mmCIF file of C-alpha atoms in Angstrom:
data_model
loop_
_atom_site.group_PDB
_atom_site.id
_atom_site.type_symbol
_atom_site.label_atom_id
_atom_site.label_comp_id
_atom_site.label_asym_id
_atom_site.label_seq_id
_atom_site.Cartn_x
_atom_site.Cartn_y
_atom_site.Cartn_z
ATOM 1 C CA MET A 1 0.000 0.000 0.000
ATOM 2 C CA GLY A 2 3.048 2.256 -0.091
ATOM 3 C CA TYR A 3 3.579 2.422 3.668
ATOM 4 C CA PRO A 4 6.927 0.722 4.251
ATOM 5 C CA LYS A 5 6.754 0.628 8.030
ATOM 6 C CA ALA A 6 4.037 -0.355 10.481
ATOM 7 C CA PRO A 7 4.250 2.899 12.522
ATOM 8 C CA GLU A 8 3.422 4.980 9.433
ATOM 9 C CA PHE A 9 0.416 2.834 8.576
ATOM 10 C CA ALA A 10 -0.729 2.748 12.217
ATOM 11 C CA ALA A 11 -0.585 6.556 12.303
ATOM 12 C CA LEU A 12 -2.728 6.705 9.152
ATOM 13 C CA LEU A 13 -5.319 4.533 10.903
ATOM 14 C CA GLY A 14 -5.107 6.584 14.082
ATOM 15 C CA VAL A 15 -3.928 3.715 16.290
ATOM 16 C CA GLY A 16 -0.715 2.936 18.122
ATOM 17 C CA ARG A 17 2.028 0.810 16.602
ATOM 18 C CA THR A 18 1.551 -1.999 19.134
ATOM 19 C CA ARG A 19 -2.191 -2.219 18.509
ATOM 20 C CA TYR A 20 -1.643 -2.304 14.758
ATOM 21 C CA LEU A 21 1.030 -5.010 15.016
ATOM 22 C CA ASN A 22 -1.321 -7.066 17.201
ATOM 23 C CA TRP A 23 -3.943 -6.874 14.435
ATOM 24 C CA GLU A 24 -1.392 -8.085 11.898
ATOM 25 C CA ASN A 25 0.134 -10.869 13.978
ATOM 26 C CA GLU A 26 -2.768 -12.480 15.825
ATOM 27 C CA GLY A 27 -3.947 -14.649 12.927
ATOM 28 C CA PRO A 28 -7.490 -15.851 12.221
ATOM 29 C CA SER A 29 -8.545 -15.806 15.881
ATOM 30 C CA GLY A 30 -7.075 -12.355 16.483
ATOM 31 C CA ASN A 31 -8.672 -9.264 17.931
ATOM 32 C CA TYR A 32 -9.332 -7.359 14.733
ATOM 33 C CA PRO A 33 -10.586 -3.797 14.363
ATOM 34 C CA ALA A 34 -14.314 -3.158 14.135
ATOM 35 C CA GLU A 35 -15.960 -3.182 10.714
ATOM 36 C CA GLU A 36 -16.378 0.582 11.010
ATOM 37 C CA ALA A 37 -12.596 0.928 11.217
ATOM 38 C CA MET A 38 -12.171 -1.269 8.150
ATOM 39 C CA ALA A 39 -14.745 0.784 6.236
ATOM 40 C CA TYR A 40 -12.769 3.900 7.213
ATOM 41 C CA LEU A 41 -9.606 2.254 5.893
ATOM 42 C CA CYS A 42 -11.343 1.565 2.574
ATOM 43 C CA ASP A 43 -12.288 5.259 2.372
ATOM 44 C CA LEU A 44 -8.693 6.306 3.045
ATOM 45 C CA LEU A 45 -7.126 3.962 0.506
ATOM 46 C CA PRO A 46 -8.902 4.202 -2.843
ATOM 47 C CA GLY A 47 -9.402 0.834 -4.478
ATOM 48 C CA LEU A 48 -9.210 -1.213 -1.281
ATOM 49 C CA THR A 49 -12.419 -3.149 -0.699
ATOM 50 C CA MET A 50 -14.082 -4.897 2.217
ATOM 51 C CA ASP A 51 -14.144 -8.043 0.041
ATOM 52 C CA TYR A 52 -10.355 -8.003 -0.039
ATOM 53 C CA ILE A 53 -9.924 -7.200 3.657
ATOM 54 C CA TYR A 54 -12.278 -9.883 4.923
ATOM 55 C CA ARG A 55 -12.212 -12.522 2.192
ATOM 56 C CA GLY A 56 -9.081 -11.868 0.128
ATOM 57 C CA VAL A 57 -11.158 -11.325 -3.044
ATOM 58 C CA LEU A 58 -9.375 -9.102 -5.563
ATOM 59 C CA ASP A 59 -12.212 -8.842 -8.128
ATOM 60 C CA ALA A 60 -13.095 -5.198 -7.416
ATOM 61 C CA VAL A 61 -9.569 -4.033 -6.542
ATOM 62 C CA PRO A 62 -7.835 -2.007 -9.296
ATOM 63 C CA THR A 63 -5.304 -4.092 -11.226
ATOM 64 C CA ARG A 64 -2.247 -2.126 -10.088
ATOM 65 C CA LEU A 65 -3.212 -2.455 -6.424
ATOM 66 C CA GLY A 66 -4.118 -6.130 -6.906
ATOM 67 C CA ILE A 67 -0.651 -6.847 -8.291
ATOM 68 C CA ARG A 68 1.002 -5.130 -5.311
ATOM 69 C CA LEU A 69 -1.183 -6.971 -2.789
ATOM 70 C CA THR A 70 -0.574 -10.326 -4.471
ATOM 71 C CA ALA A 71 3.190 -9.727 -4.501
ATOM 72 C CA ARG A 72 3.164 -8.945 -0.769
ATOM 73 C CA GLU A 73 1.085 -12.063 -0.051
ATOM 74 C CA GLN A 74 3.772 -14.083 -1.832
ATOM 75 C CA GLY A 75 6.508 -12.524 0.281
ATOM 76 C CA LEU A 76 7.798 -10.324 -2.535
ATOM 77 C CA ASP A 77 8.555 -6.620 -2.357
ATOM 78 C CA PRO A 78 6.685 -4.855 -5.179
ATOM 79 C CA ASP A 79 8.778 -1.739 -4.564
ATOM 80 C CA ALA A 80 12.103 -3.526 -5.156
ATOM 81 C CA ALA A 81 11.623 -3.631 -8.928
ATOM 82 C CA ARG A 82 10.762 0.077 -8.976
ATOM 83 C CA ALA A 83 13.851 0.909 -6.907
ATOM 84 C CA SER A 84 16.173 -1.220 -9.049
ATOM 85 C CA GLY A 85 14.632 0.303 -12.203
ATOM 86 C CA ALA A 86 15.350 3.779 -10.884
ATOM 87 C CA VAL A 87 18.947 2.830 -10.201
ATOM 88 C CA ALA A 88 19.312 1.363 -13.695
ATOM 89 C CA ALA A 89 17.752 4.493 -15.230
ATOM 90 C CA ALA A 90 20.199 6.698 -13.326
ATOM 91 C CA ARG A 91 23.153 4.823 -14.777
#
């Protein structure tokens, strides 16, 4: 989503770093934010949908965002190619 560090993303959501990391790390039985908070997140980040957040469905997510999300799910860094391309362009 373009936020390289958890504290930056937590600040965007208006929560503390620890609370945000708990949401990320608690797994399927975790203490997740309320649906209202997730709806707010969807408003803040154009293209992000409740279907993706709750069910992982990318159908309504814009293609560019879907590619980034899929790369992250696979443990890849979608920004690495952009950074290496910038370095190559500078040469």
